[in-house]
mmCIF file of C-alpha atoms in Angstrom:
data_model
loop_
_atom_site.group_PDB
_atom_site.id
_atom_site.type_symbol
_atom_site.label_atom_id
_atom_site.label_comp_id
_atom_site.label_asym_id
_atom_site.label_seq_id
_atom_site.Cartn_x
_atom_site.Cartn_y
_atom_site.Cartn_z
ATOM 1 C CA UNK A 1 -25.423 -6.509 -0.931
ATOM 2 C CA UNK A 2 -22.718 -5.631 -3.489
ATOM 3 C CA UNK A 3 -19.891 -8.068 -4.076
ATOM 4 C CA UNK A 4 -17.032 -8.485 -6.501
ATOM 5 C CA UNK A 5 -14.982 -11.603 -7.183
ATOM 6 C CA UNK A 6 -11.343 -11.758 -6.165
ATOM 7 C CA UNK A 7 -9.062 -11.894 -9.211
ATOM 8 C CA UNK A 8 -6.981 -14.403 -7.238
ATOM 9 C CA UNK A 9 -9.453 -17.233 -6.750
ATOM 10 C CA UNK A 10 -12.998 -15.967 -7.201
ATOM 11 C CA UNK A 11 -13.632 -15.362 -3.477
ATOM 12 C CA UNK A 12 -16.700 -13.119 -3.059
ATOM 13 C CA UNK A 13 -15.681 -9.864 -1.396
ATOM 14 C CA UNK A 14 -18.264 -7.454 -0.017
ATOM 15 C CA UNK A 15 -17.721 -3.771 -0.799
ATOM 16 C CA UNK A 16 -19.302 -0.405 -0.097
ATOM 17 C CA UNK A 17 -19.426 2.573 -2.446
ATOM 18 C CA UNK A 18 -20.678 5.764 -0.788
ATOM 19 C CA UNK A 19 -21.119 9.300 -2.062
ATOM 20 C CA UNK A 20 -21.579 10.753 -5.557
ATOM 21 C CA UNK A 21 -20.271 8.651 -8.428
ATOM 22 C CA UNK A 22 -18.510 11.674 -9.928
ATOM 23 C CA UNK A 23 -16.814 12.695 -6.673
ATOM 24 C CA UNK A 24 -13.096 12.597 -6.004
ATOM 25 C CA UNK A 25 -12.352 9.023 -4.955
ATOM 26 C CA UNK A 26 -10.832 7.685 -1.756
ATOM 27 C CA UNK A 27 -10.568 3.932 -1.225
ATOM 28 C CA UNK A 28 -10.103 2.619 2.320
ATOM 29 C CA UNK A 29 -8.220 -0.580 3.182
ATOM 30 C CA UNK A 30 -8.986 -1.967 6.625
ATOM 31 C CA UNK A 31 -6.930 -3.087 9.566
ATOM 32 C CA UNK A 32 -6.761 -6.735 10.530
ATOM 33 C CA UNK A 33 -9.988 -8.077 12.066
ATOM 34 C CA UNK A 34 -12.201 -5.132 11.016
ATOM 35 C CA UNK A 35 -14.486 -4.588 8.055
ATOM 36 C CA UNK A 36 -15.376 -1.287 6.444
ATOM 37 C CA UNK A 37 -17.301 -0.224 9.574
ATOM 38 C CA UNK A 38 -14.012 0.925 11.120
ATOM 39 C CA UNK A 39 -13.985 3.920 8.747
ATOM 40 C CA UNK A 40 -17.460 5.265 9.549
ATOM 41 C CA UNK A 41 -16.103 8.517 11.000
ATOM 42 C CA UNK A 42 -14.203 9.181 7.771
ATOM 43 C CA UNK A 43 -16.433 7.656 5.089
ATOM 44 C CA UNK A 44 -19.716 9.260 6.085
ATOM 45 C CA UNK A 45 -18.571 12.889 6.464
ATOM 46 C CA UNK A 46 -16.408 12.684 3.346
ATOM 47 C CA UNK A 47 -19.255 11.200 1.299
ATOM 48 C CA UNK A 48 -21.587 13.912 2.591
ATOM 49 C CA UNK A 49 -18.994 16.485 1.493
ATOM 50 C CA UNK A 50 -19.065 15.143 -2.079
ATOM 51 C CA UNK A 51 -16.277 12.579 -2.086
ATOM 52 C CA UNK A 52 -16.750 9.046 -3.363
ATOM 53 C CA UNK A 53 -15.719 6.623 -0.620
ATOM 54 C CA UNK A 54 -15.210 2.932 -1.335
ATOM 55 C CA UNK A 55 -13.835 -0.014 0.606
ATOM 56 C CA UNK A 56 -14.245 -3.749 1.030
ATOM 57 C CA UNK A 57 -14.173 -6.467 3.653
ATOM 58 C CA UNK A 58 -10.972 -8.457 3.351
ATOM 59 C CA UNK A 59 -11.346 -12.198 2.680
ATOM 60 C CA UNK A 60 -12.329 -13.958 5.894
ATOM 61 C CA UNK A 61 -13.617 -10.663 7.314
ATOM 62 C CA UNK A 62 -17.034 -9.096 7.732
ATOM 63 C CA UNK A 63 -19.455 -10.042 4.981
ATOM 64 C CA UNK A 64 -16.854 -11.483 2.613
ATOM 65 C CA UNK A 65 -16.387 -15.207 2.031
ATOM 66 C CA UNK A 66 -14.799 -17.388 4.680
ATOM 67 C CA UNK A 67 -11.866 -19.035 2.896
ATOM 68 C CA UNK A 68 -8.691 -20.862 3.860
ATOM 69 C CA UNK A 69 -6.215 -19.459 1.355
ATOM 70 C CA UNK A 70 -5.139 -16.167 -0.137
ATOM 71 C CA UNK A 71 -3.664 -14.521 2.959
ATOM 72 C CA UNK A 72 -0.210 -13.970 1.490
ATOM 73 C CA UNK A 73 0.580 -10.309 0.816
ATOM 74 C CA UNK A 74 0.515 -10.660 -2.972
ATOM 75 C CA UNK A 75 -2.994 -12.135 -2.947
ATOM 76 C CA UNK A 76 -4.287 -9.544 -0.497
ATOM 77 C CA UNK A 77 -2.831 -6.787 -2.667
ATOM 78 C CA UNK A 78 -4.442 -8.329 -5.736
ATOM 79 C CA UNK A 79 -7.807 -8.137 -3.957
ATOM 80 C CA UNK A 80 -7.280 -4.404 -3.391
ATOM 81 C CA UNK A 81 -6.490 -3.921 -7.049
ATOM 82 C CA UNK A 82 -9.530 -6.054 -7.870
ATOM 83 C CA UNK A 83 -11.813 -3.478 -6.261
ATOM 84 C CA UNK A 84 -10.153 -0.605 -8.147
ATOM 85 C CA UNK A 85 -10.634 -2.511 -11.400
ATOM 86 C CA UNK A 86 -14.179 -3.658 -10.618
ATOM 87 C CA UNK A 87 -15.345 -0.086 -9.985
ATOM 88 C CA UNK A 88 -13.134 1.284 -12.798
ATOM 89 C CA UNK A 89 -11.696 3.900 -10.444
ATOM 90 C CA UNK A 90 -9.131 6.535 -11.436
ATOM 91 C CA UNK A 91 -7.196 9.291 -9.639
ATOM 92 C CA UNK A 92 -7.720 7.406 -6.380
ATOM 93 C CA UNK A 93 -6.487 8.340 -2.944
ATOM 94 C CA UNK A 94 -5.662 4.924 -1.463
ATOM 95 C CA UNK A 95 -5.811 4.938 2.350
ATOM 96 C CA UNK A 96 -4.797 1.992 4.521
ATOM 97 C CA UNK A 97 -4.691 1.378 8.251
ATOM 98 C CA UNK A 98 -2.309 -0.912 10.152
ATOM 99 C CA UNK A 99 -1.630 -4.064 8.108
ATOM 100 C CA UNK A 100 -3.816 -2.558 5.394
ATOM 101 C CA UNK A 101 -0.929 -0.173 4.656
ATOM 102 C CA UNK A 102 1.196 -3.144 3.587
ATOM 103 C CA UNK A 103 -1.560 -4.242 1.201
ATOM 104 C CA UNK A 104 -1.628 -0.710 -0.211
ATOM 105 C CA UNK A 105 2.143 -0.623 -0.751
ATOM 106 C CA UNK A 106 2.249 -4.074 -2.347
ATOM 107 C CA UNK A 107 -0.744 -3.245 -4.548
ATOM 108 C CA UNK A 108 1.133 -0.264 -5.997
ATOM 109 C CA UNK A 109 4.474 -1.996 -6.473
ATOM 110 C CA UNK A 110 2.744 -5.027 -7.970
ATOM 111 C CA UNK A 111 0.151 -3.308 -10.168
ATOM 112 C CA UNK A 112 1.512 0.193 -10.708
ATOM 113 C CA UNK A 113 0.034 3.617 -10.042
ATOM 114 C CA UNK A 114 -2.117 4.026 -13.134
ATOM 115 C CA UNK A 115 -5.291 4.242 -11.033
ATOM 116 C CA UNK A 116 -3.808 5.882 -7.930
ATOM 117 C CA UNK A 117 -2.855 9.542 -7.483
ATOM 118 C CA UNK A 118 -1.865 9.596 -3.806
ATOM 119 C CA UNK A 119 -1.614 7.394 -0.735
ATOM 120 C CA UNK A 120 -2.416 7.773 2.975
ATOM 121 C CA UNK A 121 -0.757 5.380 5.429
ATOM 122 C CA UNK A 122 -2.607 5.591 8.749
ATOM 123 C CA UNK A 123 -1.075 3.986 11.863
ATOM 124 C CA UNK A 124 0.748 1.709 9.472
ATOM 125 C CA UNK A 125 2.536 -1.547 10.171
ATOM 126 C CA UNK A 126 4.864 -0.712 7.272
ATOM 127 C CA UNK A 127 7.663 -1.100 6.592
ATOM 128 C CA UNK A 128 7.562 -3.839 9.227
ATOM 129 C CA UNK A 129 8.209 -3.624 12.955
ATOM 130 C CA UNK A 130 9.978 -6.948 13.440
ATOM 131 C CA UNK A 131 13.762 -7.260 13.416
ATOM 132 C CA UNK A 132 15.277 -8.179 10.056
ATOM 133 C CA UNK A 133 18.627 -8.033 8.285
ATOM 134 C CA UNK A 134 18.032 -4.435 7.175
ATOM 135 C CA UNK A 135 16.200 -3.468 10.383
ATOM 136 C CA UNK A 136 18.366 -4.635 13.306
ATOM 137 C CA UNK A 137 16.589 -2.298 15.723
ATOM 138 C CA UNK A 138 13.204 -3.930 15.230
ATOM 139 C CA UNK A 139 11.120 -5.983 17.624
ATOM 140 C CA UNK A 140 12.296 -9.524 18.318
ATOM 141 C CA UNK A 141 10.211 -11.748 15.984
ATOM 142 C CA UNK A 142 9.783 -14.163 18.881
ATOM 143 C CA UNK A 143 7.729 -11.525 20.709
ATOM 144 C CA UNK A 144 5.432 -11.162 17.696
ATOM 145 C CA UNK A 145 5.087 -14.939 17.503
ATOM 146 C CA UNK A 146 4.244 -15.041 21.214
ATOM 147 C CA UNK A 147 1.442 -12.553 20.620
ATOM 148 C CA UNK A 148 0.172 -14.716 17.793
ATOM 149 C CA UNK A 149 0.135 -17.723 20.109
ATOM 150 C CA UNK A 150 -1.903 -15.719 22.642
ATOM 151 C CA UNK A 151 -4.364 -14.963 19.850
ATOM 152 C CA UNK A 152 -4.652 -18.636 18.910
ATOM 153 C CA UNK A 153 -5.138 -19.701 22.510
ATOM 154 C CA UNK A 154 -7.975 -17.255 23.305
ATOM 155 C CA UNK A 155 -8.773 -14.622 20.712
ATOM 156 C CA UNK A 156 -11.789 -13.386 22.697
ATOM 157 C CA UNK A 157 -9.498 -12.387 25.562
ATOM 158 C CA UNK A 158 -6.933 -11.076 23.054
ATOM 159 C CA UNK A 159 -9.463 -8.597 21.645
ATOM 160 C CA UNK A 160 -11.044 -7.618 24.969
ATOM 161 C CA UNK A 161 -7.770 -7.223 26.851
ATOM 162 C CA UNK A 162 -6.153 -5.215 24.078
ATOM 163 C CA UNK A 163 -8.886 -2.614 23.572
ATOM 164 C CA UNK A 164 -7.630 -0.023 26.074
ATOM 165 C CA UNK A 165 -4.128 0.017 24.626
ATOM 166 C CA UNK A 166 -5.451 -0.081 21.048
ATOM 167 C CA UNK A 167 -7.342 3.177 21.578
ATOM 168 C CA UNK A 168 -4.891 4.549 24.216
ATOM 169 C CA UNK A 169 -7.914 5.129 26.444
ATOM 170 C CA UNK A 170 -5.831 5.993 29.502
ATOM 171 C CA UNK A 171 -4.477 9.139 27.840
ATOM 172 C CA UNK A 172 -6.156 12.542 27.729
ATOM 173 C CA UNK A 173 -8.257 13.272 24.660
ATOM 174 C CA UNK A 174 -9.016 9.651 23.824
ATOM 175 C CA UNK A 175 -12.452 9.414 25.367
ATOM 176 C CA UNK A 176 -14.714 6.840 23.767
ATOM 177 C CA UNK A 177 -17.947 5.384 25.115
ATOM 178 C CA UNK A 178 -17.852 1.913 26.611
ATOM 179 C CA UNK A 179 -20.552 0.984 24.123
ATOM 180 C CA UNK A 180 -18.400 1.958 21.141
ATOM 181 C CA UNK A 181 -15.351 0.113 22.458
ATOM 182 C CA UNK A 182 -17.437 -3.004 23.042
ATOM 183 C CA UNK A 183 -18.900 -2.684 19.559
ATOM 184 C CA UNK A 184 -15.436 -2.635 18.033
ATOM 185 C CA UNK A 185 -14.354 -5.629 20.127
ATOM 186 C CA UNK A 186 -17.431 -7.455 18.858
ATOM 187 C CA UNK A 187 -16.634 -6.461 15.283
ATOM 188 C CA UNK A 188 -13.225 -8.110 15.586
ATOM 189 C CA UNK A 189 -15.112 -11.401 15.746
ATOM 190 C CA UNK A 190 -16.377 -10.643 12.256
ATOM 191 C CA UNK A 191 -13.020 -12.018 11.149
ATOM 192 C CA UNK A 192 -12.501 -15.754 11.248
ATOM 193 C CA UNK A 193 -9.945 -17.434 13.469
ATOM 194 C CA UNK A 194 -8.167 -18.592 10.319
ATOM 195 C CA UNK A 195 -7.973 -15.072 8.868
ATOM 196 C CA UNK A 196 -6.713 -13.537 12.085
ATOM 197 C CA UNK A 197 -4.050 -16.194 12.612
ATOM 198 C CA UNK A 198 -2.857 -15.977 9.004
ATOM 199 C CA UNK A 199 -2.496 -12.194 9.163
ATOM 200 C CA UNK A 200 -0.616 -12.477 12.449
ATOM 201 C CA UNK A 201 1.850 -14.820 10.806
ATOM 202 C CA UNK A 202 2.285 -12.306 7.988
ATOM 203 C CA UNK A 203 3.349 -9.579 10.447
ATOM 204 C CA UNK A 204 6.283 -11.692 11.716
ATOM 205 C CA UNK A 205 8.129 -11.438 8.387
ATOM 206 C CA UNK A 206 6.629 -8.204 7.040
ATOM 207 C CA UNK A 207 9.260 -6.061 5.340
ATOM 208 C CA UNK A 208 8.302 -3.718 2.504
ATOM 209 C CA UNK A 209 11.125 -1.227 3.106
ATOM 210 C CA UNK A 210 12.629 -1.701 -0.389
ATOM 211 C CA UNK A 211 9.205 -1.109 -1.933
ATOM 212 C CA UNK A 212 8.572 2.210 -0.194
ATOM 213 C CA UNK A 213 11.410 3.894 -2.079
ATOM 214 C CA UNK A 214 9.653 2.975 -5.343
ATOM 215 C CA UNK A 215 6.437 4.868 -4.533
ATOM 216 C CA UNK A 216 6.811 7.890 -6.763
ATOM 217 C CA UNK A 217 3.649 9.712 -5.684
ATOM 218 C CA UNK A 218 2.583 11.869 -2.717
ATOM 219 C CA UNK A 219 2.140 9.947 0.530
ATOM 220 C CA UNK A 220 0.574 11.151 3.773
ATOM 221 C CA UNK A 221 1.863 9.273 6.829
ATOM 222 C CA UNK A 222 -0.330 9.615 9.944
ATOM 223 C CA UNK A 223 0.778 8.084 13.231
ATOM 224 C CA UNK A 224 0.155 8.369 16.949
ATOM 225 C CA UNK A 225 2.774 8.972 19.614
ATOM 226 C CA UNK A 226 1.411 6.131 21.764
ATOM 227 C CA UNK A 227 0.766 3.444 19.174
ATOM 228 C CA UNK A 228 1.674 0.187 20.935
ATOM 229 C CA UNK A 229 0.671 -2.002 17.976
ATOM 230 C CA UNK A 230 2.974 -0.199 15.543
ATOM 231 C CA UNK A 231 5.483 1.916 17.507
ATOM 232 C CA UNK A 232 6.047 5.289 15.851
ATOM 233 C CA UNK A 233 9.837 5.092 15.534
ATOM 234 C CA UNK A 234 9.756 1.578 14.074
ATOM 235 C CA UNK A 235 7.008 2.244 11.541
ATOM 236 C CA UNK A 236 5.627 5.746 10.875
ATOM 237 C CA UNK A 237 8.875 7.723 11.166
ATOM 238 C CA UNK A 238 10.850 5.087 9.314
ATOM 239 C CA UNK A 239 8.251 4.947 6.553
ATOM 240 C CA UNK A 240 8.325 8.721 6.073
ATOM 241 C CA UNK A 241 12.120 8.639 5.809
ATOM 242 C CA UNK A 242 12.089 5.899 3.182
ATOM 243 C CA UNK A 243 9.474 7.505 0.938
ATOM 244 C CA UNK A 244 10.546 9.893 -1.852
ATOM 245 C CA UNK A 245 7.598 12.269 -1.306
ATOM 246 C CA UNK A 246 6.035 12.067 2.144
ATOM 247 C CA UNK A 247 4.273 14.254 4.675
ATOM 248 C CA UNK A 248 4.395 12.965 8.267
ATOM 249 C CA UNK A 249 1.660 14.021 10.688
ATOM 250 C CA UNK A 250 2.044 12.876 14.283
ATOM 251 C CA UNK A 251 -0.993 12.868 16.572
ATOM 252 C CA UNK A 252 -0.154 13.540 20.199
ATOM 253 C CA UNK A 253 -1.406 10.876 22.636
ATOM 254 C CA UNK A 254 -2.977 8.867 19.809
ATOM 255 C CA UNK A 255 -2.895 5.080 19.821
ATOM 256 C CA UNK A 256 -3.453 2.595 17.010
ATOM 257 C CA UNK A 257 -7.193 3.281 16.920
ATOM 258 C CA UNK A 258 -6.829 6.962 16.057
ATOM 259 C CA UNK A 259 -9.483 6.599 13.350
ATOM 260 C CA UNK A 260 -11.957 6.827 16.268
ATOM 261 C CA UNK A 261 -10.207 8.848 18.980
ATOM 262 C CA UNK A 262 -8.910 11.453 16.506
ATOM 263 C CA UNK A 263 -11.703 11.064 14.004
ATOM 264 C CA UNK A 264 -12.211 14.734 13.115
ATOM 265 C CA UNK A 265 -8.497 15.451 12.811
ATOM 266 C CA UNK A 266 -7.944 12.431 10.563
ATOM 267 C CA UNK A 267 -10.915 13.263 8.355
ATOM 268 C CA UNK A 268 -9.723 16.865 8.032
ATOM 269 C CA UNK A 269 -6.161 15.798 7.210
ATOM 270 C CA UNK A 270 -7.366 13.331 4.567
ATOM 271 C CA UNK A 271 -9.551 15.979 2.989
ATOM 272 C CA UNK A 272 -6.754 18.542 3.001
ATOM 273 C CA UNK A 273 -4.351 15.995 1.508
ATOM 274 C CA UNK A 274 -6.761 15.136 -1.309
ATOM 275 C CA UNK A 275 -7.229 18.774 -2.278
ATOM 276 C CA UNK A 276 -3.704 20.124 -1.768
ATOM 277 C CA UNK A 277 -2.086 18.675 -4.891
#
């Protein structure tokens, strides 16, 4: 299996690199808990269409090394840039989901846009949903911390109980098989308890609002109307307003897991975005 070493501390990180080497490049950055398998409905059709699709399992996730440290946002962003450098990628479309969008933003503000041409923020946690000095309308941080405590107490129940809301399965158009939902719940256990807890702590203080205004490149913002993990008005809409050059696409009835429930629409929008400029 292919690995590269983290530029932070040498942690071995598993990556995938699908499609033709000369194809237009899109690099996927995962949500918390998941590995690259979460993007199968985007990676495979795009690779078959001639795009080069790459991604990696975050430290403490999937087939990457189980480590204690490196879960601060700077280190996670450095790992993203490490993949871009390892594969010597250029003119990249950098696509992140959920907390992965924060890693994308920090990667660009920390390392620049020399390798990146455009960005897609899918169901993003950015700029940060929790209340802060410049976001008084945000969620009470104590509620986020309470969710983190629930995770620590019984993460198996946390994953299983949250699946329906994650995919908004009670809403029309979000039909997924029970087998697929169970598979994704199982995949969440591919992340270690340490990794999951550390990322949860990161969400409490997440605030990249000042950094969004510095992203001088095209950004596609995709968000669902019924995202309970990252409420649209606190994240997607606010992100689009802060960005200098953004396109906001709102998916009706979509939850946080729109990469599965709205797979064809997301893949089409990514492809259109990559070819429109």
